[in-house]
XYZ file of C-alpha atoms in Angstrom:
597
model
C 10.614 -39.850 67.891
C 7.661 -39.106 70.366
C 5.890 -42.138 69.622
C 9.255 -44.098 71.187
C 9.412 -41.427 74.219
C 6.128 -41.911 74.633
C 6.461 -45.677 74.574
C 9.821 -45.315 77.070
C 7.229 -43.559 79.539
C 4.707 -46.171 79.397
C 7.138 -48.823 80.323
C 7.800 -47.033 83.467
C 4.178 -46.833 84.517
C 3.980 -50.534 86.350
C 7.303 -49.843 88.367
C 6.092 -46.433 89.479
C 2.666 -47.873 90.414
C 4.186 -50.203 92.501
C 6.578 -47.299 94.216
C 3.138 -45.916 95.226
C 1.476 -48.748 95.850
C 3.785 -50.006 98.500
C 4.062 -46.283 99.975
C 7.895 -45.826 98.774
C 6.466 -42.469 96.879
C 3.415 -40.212 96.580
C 1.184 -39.433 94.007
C 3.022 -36.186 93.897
C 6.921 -37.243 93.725
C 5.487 -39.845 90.520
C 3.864 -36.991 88.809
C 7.793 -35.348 89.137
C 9.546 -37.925 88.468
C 7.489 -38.674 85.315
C 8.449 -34.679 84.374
C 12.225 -35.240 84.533
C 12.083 -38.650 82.736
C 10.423 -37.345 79.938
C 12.472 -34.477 79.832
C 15.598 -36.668 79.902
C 14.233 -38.780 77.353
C 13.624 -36.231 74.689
C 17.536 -34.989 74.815
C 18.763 -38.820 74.438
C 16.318 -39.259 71.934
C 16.922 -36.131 69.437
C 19.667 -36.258 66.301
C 22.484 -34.448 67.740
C 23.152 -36.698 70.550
C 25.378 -35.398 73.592
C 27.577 -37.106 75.808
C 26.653 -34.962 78.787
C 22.589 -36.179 77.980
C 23.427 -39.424 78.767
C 25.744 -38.984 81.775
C 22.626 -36.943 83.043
C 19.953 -39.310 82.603
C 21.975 -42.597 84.179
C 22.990 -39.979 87.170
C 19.061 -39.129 87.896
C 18.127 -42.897 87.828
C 21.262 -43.970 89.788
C 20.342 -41.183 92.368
C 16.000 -42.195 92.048
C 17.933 -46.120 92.740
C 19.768 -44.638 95.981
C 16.492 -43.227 97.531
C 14.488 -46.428 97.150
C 17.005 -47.993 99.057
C 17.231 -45.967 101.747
C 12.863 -45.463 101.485
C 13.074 -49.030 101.707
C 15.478 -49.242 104.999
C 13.256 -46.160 106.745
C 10.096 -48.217 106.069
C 11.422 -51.598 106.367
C 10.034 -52.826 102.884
C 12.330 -55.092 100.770
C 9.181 -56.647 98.865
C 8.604 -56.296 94.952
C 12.415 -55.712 93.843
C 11.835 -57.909 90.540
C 9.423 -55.114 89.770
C 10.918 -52.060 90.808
C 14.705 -51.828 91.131
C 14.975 -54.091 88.492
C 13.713 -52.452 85.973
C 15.648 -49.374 86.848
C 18.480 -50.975 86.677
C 17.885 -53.016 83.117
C 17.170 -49.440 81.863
C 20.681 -47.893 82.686
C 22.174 -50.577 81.498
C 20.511 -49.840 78.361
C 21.559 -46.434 78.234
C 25.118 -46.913 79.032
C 25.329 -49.671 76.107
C 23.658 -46.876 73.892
C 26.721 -44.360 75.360
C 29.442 -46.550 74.983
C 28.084 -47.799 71.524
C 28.502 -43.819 70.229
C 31.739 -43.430 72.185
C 33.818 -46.349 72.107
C 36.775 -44.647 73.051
C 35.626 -43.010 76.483
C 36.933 -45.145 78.548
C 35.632 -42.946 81.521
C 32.667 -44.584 80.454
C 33.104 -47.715 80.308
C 34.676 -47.720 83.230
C 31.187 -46.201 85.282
C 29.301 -48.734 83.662
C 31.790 -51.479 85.101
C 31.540 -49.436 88.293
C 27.656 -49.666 88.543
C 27.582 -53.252 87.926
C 30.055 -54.021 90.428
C 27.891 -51.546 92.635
C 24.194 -53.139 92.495
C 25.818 -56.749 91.433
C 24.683 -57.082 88.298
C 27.530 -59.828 87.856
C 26.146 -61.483 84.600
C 25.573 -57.783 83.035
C 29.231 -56.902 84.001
C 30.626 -59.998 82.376
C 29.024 -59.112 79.370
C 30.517 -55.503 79.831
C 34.100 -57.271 80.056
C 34.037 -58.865 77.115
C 32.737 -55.618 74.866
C 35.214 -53.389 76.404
C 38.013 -55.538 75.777
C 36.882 -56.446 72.237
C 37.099 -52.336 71.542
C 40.048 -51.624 73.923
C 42.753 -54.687 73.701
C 45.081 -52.705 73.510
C 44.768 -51.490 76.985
C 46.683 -54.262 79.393
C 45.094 -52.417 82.748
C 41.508 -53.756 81.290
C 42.782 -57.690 81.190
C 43.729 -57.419 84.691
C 40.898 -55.278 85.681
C 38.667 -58.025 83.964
C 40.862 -60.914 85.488
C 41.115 -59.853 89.169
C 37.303 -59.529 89.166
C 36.765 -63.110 87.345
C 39.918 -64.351 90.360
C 38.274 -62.338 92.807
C 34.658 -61.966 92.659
C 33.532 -64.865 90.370
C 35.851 -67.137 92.340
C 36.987 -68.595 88.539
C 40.451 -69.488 88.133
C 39.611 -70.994 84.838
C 38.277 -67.859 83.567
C 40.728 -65.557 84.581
C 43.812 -67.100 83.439
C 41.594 -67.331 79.723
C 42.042 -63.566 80.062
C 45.535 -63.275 80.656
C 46.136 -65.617 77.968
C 44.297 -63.963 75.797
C 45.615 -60.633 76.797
C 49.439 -61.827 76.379
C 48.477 -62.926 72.767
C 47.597 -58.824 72.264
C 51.036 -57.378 74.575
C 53.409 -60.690 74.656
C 56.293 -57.998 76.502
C 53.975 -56.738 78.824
C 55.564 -56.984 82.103
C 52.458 -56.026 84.606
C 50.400 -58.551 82.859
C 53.182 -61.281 83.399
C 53.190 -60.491 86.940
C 49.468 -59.600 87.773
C 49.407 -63.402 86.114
C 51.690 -64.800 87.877
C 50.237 -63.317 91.500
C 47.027 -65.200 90.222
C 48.390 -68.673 89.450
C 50.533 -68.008 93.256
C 46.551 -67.640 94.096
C 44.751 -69.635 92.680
C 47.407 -72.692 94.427
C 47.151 -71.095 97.766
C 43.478 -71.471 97.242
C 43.663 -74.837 96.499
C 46.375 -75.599 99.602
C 43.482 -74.192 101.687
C 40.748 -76.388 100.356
C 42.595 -79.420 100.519
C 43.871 -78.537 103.996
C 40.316 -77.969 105.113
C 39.177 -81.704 103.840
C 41.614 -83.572 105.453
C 41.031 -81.804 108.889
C 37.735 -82.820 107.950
C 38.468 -86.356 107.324
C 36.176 -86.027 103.851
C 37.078 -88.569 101.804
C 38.938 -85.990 98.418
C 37.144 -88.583 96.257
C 36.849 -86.791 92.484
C 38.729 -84.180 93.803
C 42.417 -84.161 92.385
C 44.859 -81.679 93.952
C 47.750 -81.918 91.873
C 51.311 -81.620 94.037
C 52.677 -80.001 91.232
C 49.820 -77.438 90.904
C 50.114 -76.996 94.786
C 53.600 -76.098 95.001
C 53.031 -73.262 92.585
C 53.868 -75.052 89.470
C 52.133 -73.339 87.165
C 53.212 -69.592 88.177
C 56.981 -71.366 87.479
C 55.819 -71.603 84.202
C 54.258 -68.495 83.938
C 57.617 -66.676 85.431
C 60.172 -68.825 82.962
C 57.800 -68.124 79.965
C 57.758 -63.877 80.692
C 61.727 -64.144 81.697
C 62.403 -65.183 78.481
C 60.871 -61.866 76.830
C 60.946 -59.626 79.749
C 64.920 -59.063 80.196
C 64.930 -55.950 82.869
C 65.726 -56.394 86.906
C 62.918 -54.674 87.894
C 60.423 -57.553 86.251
C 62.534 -60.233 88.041
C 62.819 -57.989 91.267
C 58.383 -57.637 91.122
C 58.012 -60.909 90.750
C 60.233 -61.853 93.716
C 58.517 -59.136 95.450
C 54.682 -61.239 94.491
C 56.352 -64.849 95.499
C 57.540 -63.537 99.026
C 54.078 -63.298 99.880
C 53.119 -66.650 99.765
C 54.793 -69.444 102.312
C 55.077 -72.254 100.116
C 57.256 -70.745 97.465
C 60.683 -71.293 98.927
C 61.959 -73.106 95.681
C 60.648 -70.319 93.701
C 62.066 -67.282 95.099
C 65.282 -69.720 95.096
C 65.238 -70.030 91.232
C 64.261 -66.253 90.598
C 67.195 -65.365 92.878
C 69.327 -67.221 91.436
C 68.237 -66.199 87.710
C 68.420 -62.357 89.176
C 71.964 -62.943 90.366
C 73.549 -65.203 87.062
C 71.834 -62.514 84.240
C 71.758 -59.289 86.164
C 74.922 -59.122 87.930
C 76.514 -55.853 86.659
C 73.161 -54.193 87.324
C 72.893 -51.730 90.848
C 69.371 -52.969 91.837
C 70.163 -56.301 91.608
C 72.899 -55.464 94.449
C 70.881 -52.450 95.954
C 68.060 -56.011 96.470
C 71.147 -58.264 97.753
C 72.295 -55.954 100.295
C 69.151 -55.117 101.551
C 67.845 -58.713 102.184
C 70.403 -59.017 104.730
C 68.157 -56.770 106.901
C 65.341 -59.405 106.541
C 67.520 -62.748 106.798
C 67.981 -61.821 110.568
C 64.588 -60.426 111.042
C 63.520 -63.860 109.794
C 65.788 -65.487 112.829
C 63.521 -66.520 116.414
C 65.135 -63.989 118.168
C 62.445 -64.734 121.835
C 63.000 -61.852 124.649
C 66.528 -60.232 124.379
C 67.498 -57.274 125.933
C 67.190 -54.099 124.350
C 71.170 -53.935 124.147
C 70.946 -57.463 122.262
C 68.201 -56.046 119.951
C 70.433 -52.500 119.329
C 73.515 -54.998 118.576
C 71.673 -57.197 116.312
C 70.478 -54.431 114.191
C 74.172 -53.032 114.292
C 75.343 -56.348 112.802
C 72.576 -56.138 109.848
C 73.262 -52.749 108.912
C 77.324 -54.113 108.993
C 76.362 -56.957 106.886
C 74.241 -55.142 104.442
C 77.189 -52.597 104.071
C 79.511 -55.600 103.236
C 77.627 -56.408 100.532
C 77.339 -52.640 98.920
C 80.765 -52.560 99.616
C 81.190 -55.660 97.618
C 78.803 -54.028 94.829
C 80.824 -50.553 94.418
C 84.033 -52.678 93.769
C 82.260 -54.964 91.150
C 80.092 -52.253 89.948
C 81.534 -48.678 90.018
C 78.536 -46.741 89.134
C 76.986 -43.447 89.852
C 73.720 -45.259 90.363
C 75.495 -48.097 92.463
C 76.480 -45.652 94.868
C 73.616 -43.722 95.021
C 71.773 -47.139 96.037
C 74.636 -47.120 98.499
C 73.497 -43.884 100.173
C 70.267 -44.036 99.676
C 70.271 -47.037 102.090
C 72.861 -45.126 104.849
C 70.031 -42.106 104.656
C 67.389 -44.291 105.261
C 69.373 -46.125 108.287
C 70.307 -42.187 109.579
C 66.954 -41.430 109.468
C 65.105 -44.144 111.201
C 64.231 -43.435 114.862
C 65.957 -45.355 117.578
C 66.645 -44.408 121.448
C 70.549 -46.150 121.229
C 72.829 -43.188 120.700
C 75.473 -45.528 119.674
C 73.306 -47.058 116.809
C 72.910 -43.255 115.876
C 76.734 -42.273 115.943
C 77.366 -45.394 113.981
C 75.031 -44.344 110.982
C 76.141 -41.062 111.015
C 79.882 -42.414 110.817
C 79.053 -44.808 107.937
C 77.231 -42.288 106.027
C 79.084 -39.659 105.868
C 82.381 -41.997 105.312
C 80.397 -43.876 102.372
C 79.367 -39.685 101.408
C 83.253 -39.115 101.483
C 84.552 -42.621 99.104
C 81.798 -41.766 96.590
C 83.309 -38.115 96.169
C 87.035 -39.194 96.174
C 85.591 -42.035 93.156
C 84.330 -38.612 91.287
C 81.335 -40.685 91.312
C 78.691 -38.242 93.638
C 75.975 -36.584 91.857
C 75.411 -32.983 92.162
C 72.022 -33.476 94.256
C 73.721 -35.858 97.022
C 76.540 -33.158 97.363
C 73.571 -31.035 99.294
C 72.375 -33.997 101.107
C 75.943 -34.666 102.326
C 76.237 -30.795 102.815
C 73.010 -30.452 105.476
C 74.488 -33.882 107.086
C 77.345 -32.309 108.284
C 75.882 -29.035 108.717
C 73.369 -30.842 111.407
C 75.998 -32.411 112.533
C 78.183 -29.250 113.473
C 81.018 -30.510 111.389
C 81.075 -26.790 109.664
C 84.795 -26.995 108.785
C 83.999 -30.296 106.499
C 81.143 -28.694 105.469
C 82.778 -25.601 103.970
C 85.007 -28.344 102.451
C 82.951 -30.025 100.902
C 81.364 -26.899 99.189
C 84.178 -26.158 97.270
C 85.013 -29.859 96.139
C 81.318 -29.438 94.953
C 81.789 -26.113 92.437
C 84.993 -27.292 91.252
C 83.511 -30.466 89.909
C 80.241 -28.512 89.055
C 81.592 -24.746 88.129
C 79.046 -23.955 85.969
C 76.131 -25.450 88.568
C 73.977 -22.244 89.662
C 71.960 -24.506 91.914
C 75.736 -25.888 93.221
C 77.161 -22.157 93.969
C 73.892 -21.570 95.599
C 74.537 -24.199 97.953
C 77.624 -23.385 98.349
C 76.913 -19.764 99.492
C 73.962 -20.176 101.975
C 76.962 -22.432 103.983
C 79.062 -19.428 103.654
C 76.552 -17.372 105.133
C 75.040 -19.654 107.302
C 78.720 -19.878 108.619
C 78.999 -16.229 108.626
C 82.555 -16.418 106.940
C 84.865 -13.867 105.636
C 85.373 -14.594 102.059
C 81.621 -14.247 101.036
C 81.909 -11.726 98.647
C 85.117 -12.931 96.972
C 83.310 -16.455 96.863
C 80.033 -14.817 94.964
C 82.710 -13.228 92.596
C 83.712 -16.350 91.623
C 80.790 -17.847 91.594
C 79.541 -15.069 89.127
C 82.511 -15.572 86.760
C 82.055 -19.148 86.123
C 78.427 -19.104 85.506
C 76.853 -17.955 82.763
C 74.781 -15.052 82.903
C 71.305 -16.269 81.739
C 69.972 -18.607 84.870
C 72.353 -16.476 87.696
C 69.096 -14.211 88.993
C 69.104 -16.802 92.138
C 72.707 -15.932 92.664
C 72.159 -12.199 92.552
C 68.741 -12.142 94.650
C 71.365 -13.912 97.323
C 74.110 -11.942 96.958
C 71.969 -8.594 97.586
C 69.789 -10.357 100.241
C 72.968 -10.908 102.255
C 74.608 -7.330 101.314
C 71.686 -5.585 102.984
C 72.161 -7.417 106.173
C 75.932 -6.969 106.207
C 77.271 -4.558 103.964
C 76.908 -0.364 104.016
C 74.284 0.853 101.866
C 76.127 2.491 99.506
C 77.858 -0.699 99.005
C 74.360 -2.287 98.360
C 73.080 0.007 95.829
C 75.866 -0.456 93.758
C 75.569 -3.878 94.058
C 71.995 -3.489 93.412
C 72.822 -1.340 90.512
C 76.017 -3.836 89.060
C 72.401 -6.736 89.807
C 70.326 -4.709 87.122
C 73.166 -4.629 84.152
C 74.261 -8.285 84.658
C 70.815 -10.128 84.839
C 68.771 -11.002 81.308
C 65.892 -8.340 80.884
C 63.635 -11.087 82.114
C 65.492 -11.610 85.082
C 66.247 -7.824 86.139
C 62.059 -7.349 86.597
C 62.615 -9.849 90.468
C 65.452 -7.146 90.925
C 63.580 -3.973 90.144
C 60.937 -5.001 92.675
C 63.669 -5.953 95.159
C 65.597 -2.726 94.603
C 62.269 -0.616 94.825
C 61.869 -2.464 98.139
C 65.211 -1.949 99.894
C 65.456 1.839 98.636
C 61.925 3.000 100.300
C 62.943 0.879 103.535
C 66.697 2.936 103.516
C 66.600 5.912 101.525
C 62.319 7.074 102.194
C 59.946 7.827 99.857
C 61.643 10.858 97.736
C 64.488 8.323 96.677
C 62.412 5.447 95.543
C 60.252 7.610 93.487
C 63.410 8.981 91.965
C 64.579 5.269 91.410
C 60.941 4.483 90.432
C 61.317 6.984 87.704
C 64.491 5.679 86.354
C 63.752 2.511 86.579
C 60.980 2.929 84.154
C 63.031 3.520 81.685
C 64.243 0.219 81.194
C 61.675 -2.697 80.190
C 60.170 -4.979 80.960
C 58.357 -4.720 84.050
C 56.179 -6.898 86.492
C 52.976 -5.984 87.855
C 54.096 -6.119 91.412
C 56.725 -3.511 90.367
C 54.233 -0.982 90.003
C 51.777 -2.388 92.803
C 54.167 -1.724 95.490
C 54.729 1.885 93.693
C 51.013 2.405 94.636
C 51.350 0.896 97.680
C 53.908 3.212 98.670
C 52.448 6.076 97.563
C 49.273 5.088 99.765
C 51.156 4.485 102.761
C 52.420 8.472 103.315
C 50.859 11.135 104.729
C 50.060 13.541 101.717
C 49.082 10.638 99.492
C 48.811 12.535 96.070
C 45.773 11.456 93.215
C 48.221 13.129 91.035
C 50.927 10.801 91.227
C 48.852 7.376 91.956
C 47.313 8.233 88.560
C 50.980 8.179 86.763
C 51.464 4.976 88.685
C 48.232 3.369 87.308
C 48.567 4.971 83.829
C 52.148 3.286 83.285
C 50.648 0.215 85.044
C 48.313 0.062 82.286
C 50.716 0.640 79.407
C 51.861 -2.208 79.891
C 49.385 -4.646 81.995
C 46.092 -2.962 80.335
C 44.927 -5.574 78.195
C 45.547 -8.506 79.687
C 44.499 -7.549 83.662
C 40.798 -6.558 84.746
C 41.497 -5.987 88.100
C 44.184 -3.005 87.445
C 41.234 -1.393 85.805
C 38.944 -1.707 88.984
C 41.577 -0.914 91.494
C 42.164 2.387 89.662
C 38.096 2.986 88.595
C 38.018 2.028 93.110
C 40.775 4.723 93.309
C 39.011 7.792 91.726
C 36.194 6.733 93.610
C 37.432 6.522 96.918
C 40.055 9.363 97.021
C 39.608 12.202 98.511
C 41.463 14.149 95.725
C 40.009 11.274 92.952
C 37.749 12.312 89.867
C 34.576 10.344 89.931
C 33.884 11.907 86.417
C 36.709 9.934 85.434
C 35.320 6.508 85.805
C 33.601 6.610 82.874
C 36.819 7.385 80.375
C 38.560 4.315 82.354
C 35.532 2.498 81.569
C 35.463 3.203 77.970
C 39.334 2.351 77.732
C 38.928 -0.890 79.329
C 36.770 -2.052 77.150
C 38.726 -1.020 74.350
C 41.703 -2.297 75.544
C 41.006 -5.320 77.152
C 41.485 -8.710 75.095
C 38.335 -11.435 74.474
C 36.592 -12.887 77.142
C 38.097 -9.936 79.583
C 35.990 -7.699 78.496
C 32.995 -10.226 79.657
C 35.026 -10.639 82.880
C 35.599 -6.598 83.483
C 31.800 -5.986 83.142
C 30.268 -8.864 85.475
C 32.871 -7.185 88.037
C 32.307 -3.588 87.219
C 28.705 -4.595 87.612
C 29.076 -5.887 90.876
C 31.861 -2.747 92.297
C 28.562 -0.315 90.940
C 26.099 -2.516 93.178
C 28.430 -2.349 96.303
C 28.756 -6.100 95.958
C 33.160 -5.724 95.514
């Protein structure tokens, strides 16, 4: 093995020679850099290869590659290159095919080594690259196109690149973003030749040899391409893409025409083939020469697009009574509402139609629990609070056993500051279950201790505790503990504190804000913040190093604390604390001994 190191160093000898020749490096930075090559060499060398070795050693020459460059730019030398930079770069290359020869399956990998080609250009090495990786990885689709796009893109081969989608369709035949990265390239590789041929007959050249087929140059072969993938690819959203890709280019009128009209004949019962229809109303009058109208014209134009558009989704929620129809139906009124525009009339008239389309969609039964809150902060902005509270209760009697529903449902009672709150959370309570209700609870005492007396509170508080799962009642211990310091002072919570212990489970916060409590009054007792940390640490001892600090800080800091007793909480920690906590307490004790936390 050192006879090859040895022989890897040698090699590097002329190219460093030259870096000091030509005054890119000293005698000094050669010496170092022959120091970390060797060292690098030995750990790519040895049995038990690592990943990580390898990584390393391409990252040092990548990095010794960037600061030739910019030597070369601060001294104005680009001389010598064969000798120099391309040797480097022959050698990474030979490293990365070592790497990706032990892990095939790394695509991360592959991928830098594709990346560093593309970087320093190495176009003949990348090719090569291509073809490996897709050997190993065909099943992978993102790789053909990868591969493709640079053959289309960079290489400038159409030839080459539709060889790779060929080939990659033999591997995924159903593959829909191959058929339409594919088809995007074939839309390409004709506008490419529209251009060329364009270009010689402004020039007058005589085409001679070359032969632009017409049928080529009106996008032919991407007709095939689409007709071949529509036969195999049978969802809207393939058809709706590839509409999408023709659209960009102006010569493919008859195109779009036959994917339209394939879109409409096999996906008629289907909402985005609608949602699409309804929505290209919008562009068919943008598309219209409209020259300099008045900004009354322009408002009244839009207002008859948006009509048109709703003609058609009208149209669609007749032929297709959906749930997701409709929701494409006020998805597009939200969007409308929400789009800026100074004409208050335009405004009033989105509003209208949204909330009317809002109000046919819940009379159909058809309105999906998440719209009913988008319809509810509609009207709620709008100051229609009557319709609002309305709608609210059409929305928990079609969803009674919704928490997130009778949540809603609530804050607009609230919000509205109306008199049947509490009778409306007493319903709400009996139809839901009473695992999942802690959000309806946490509201319910939330607004009692804004409105209602506190006795009335604590009992609600207390009714909060008995009705919520054990996992839920630990958010209302800590609220409870939090609302009877603020109301009833700091002999009542520790009373509640106490009896609340009684019950599992607990949070940590529940017994944080004890201590904080007990901190915050004038005769702050050791006594007591040590039964506070003690039952902390029944139950939060071995999985939390930083109760043992605060409490190890505590008997240090007190004026009533124990220093003695640091040592005993020490000793428990580490007995108590589970793998790589222990490791964690002792870096942090170390650092609270040195005054350093």
């Amino acid at each position: 093995m050192a006879e090859r190191i040895e022989q890897r160093l040698e090699d590097r000898i002329p190219e460093l020679e030259q870096l000091e020749r030509v005054g890119l490096f000293t005698r000094k930075e050669i010496r170092a850099i022959l120091r970390k090559a060797s060292a690098l060499e030995y750990k790519i060398q040895r049995r038990a290869l690592r990943k990580e070795d390898f990584i390393n050693y391409i990252q040092y020459e990548v990095n010794l590659l960037e600061l030739i460059k910019k030597r070369r730019a601060r001294i104005g030398y680009s001389f010598k290159k064969d000798e120099i930079e391309h040797s480097i770069l022959h050698r990474v290359h030979k490293v990365f095919n070592r790497a990706t020869g032990k892990w095939k399956d790394d695509i991360q990998l592959w991928l830098s080594h594709v990346a560093f080609c593309k970087q320093w250009n190495a176009k003949h090495q990348l090719s090569k690259v291509f073809s490996t990786m897709l050997a190993i990885h065909s099943n992978k689709p993102a790789l053909w196109i990868m591969a493709a796009k640079w053959e289309m893109e960079t290489r400038l081969s159409s030839e080459s690149a539709r060889h790779l989608f060929l080939r990659a369709l033999r591997f995924h035949p159903e593959c829909p973003k191959l058929y339409q990265e594919y088809f995007r390239m074939e839309l390409m590789h004709a506008e490419k030749q529209r251009k060329e041929k364009k270009e010689f007959e402004q020039a007058k050249m005589d085409l001679g040899e070359f032969n632009y087929s017409e049928e080529i140059l009106n996008g032919e072969m991407a007709r095939i391409v689409y007709r071949d993938a529509s036969q195999k690819i049978k969802g809207v959203e393939f058809q709706l893409a590839v509409l999408s890709i023709a659209k960009l280019f102006d010569f493919t009128q008859d195109l779009q025409k036959e994917i339209l009209e394939s879109l409409q004949s096999r996906h008629a019962d289907d909402p985005l083939t609608w949602d699409y229809m309804a929505r290209r109303e919008l562009e068919l009058g943008s598309l219209q020469p409209t020259g300099d109208t008045t900004k009354q014209k322009k408002v009244s134009e839009m207002a008859q697009r948006e009509e048109r558009c709703c003609a058609v989704f009208d149209e669609a929620v007749r032929a297709v009574p959906t749930e997701d129809m409709w929701k494409c139906y006020i998805s597009f009124c939200l969007e409308r509402y929400n789009r800026k525009t100074n004409s208050e009339e335009l405004k009033q008239k989105r509003l209208e139609r949204t909330l009317s389309v809002f109000s046919k969609c819940h009379e159909s039964s058809l309105l999906p629990e998440a719209l009913y809150k988008q319809w509810l902060q509609l009207l709620l902005d709008s100051n229609l609070s009557e319709k609002a509270v309305e709608v609210a209760e059409a929305a928990t009697r079609h969803f009674s056993q919704s928490v997130e529903t009778w949540q809603m449902r609530l804050q607009v009672q609230i919000q509205l500051k109306r008199d049947d709150v509490t009778q409306c959370f007493e319903e709400a309570i009996k139809h839901v279950k009473s695992k999942g209700t802690l959000p309806l609870w946490t509201l319910w005492v939330e607004w009692s201790e804004g409105t209602n007396s506190k006795e009335d509170t604590e009992a609600l508080y207390q009714r909060s505790l008995h009705a919520t799962t054990p996992a839920e009642s630990v958010t209302i211990k800590e609220m409870y503990l939090d609302w009877t310091y603020r109301n009833g002072g700091y002999k009542k919570v520790k009373r509640l504190f106490t009896s609340l212990c009684e019950n599992r489970p607990f949070s940590l916060d529940f017994f944080r804000k004890m201590i904080q409590i007990e901190k915050e009054q004038e005769s702050c007792k050791m006594l007591h913040l040590r039964e506070y940390y003690e039952r902390a640490l029944r139950e939060f001892g071995s999985t939390n190093t930083d109760l043992w600090l605060d409490y190890i800080k505590e008997e240090l800091s007190h004026p009533k604390g124990k220093p003695e007793n640091c040592g005993g909480i020490h000793w428990r920690a580490m007995k108590m604390l589970q793998g790589d906590l222990v490791e964690d307490f002792i870096s942090k004790y170390t650092l609270l001994q040195t005054g350093h936390l």
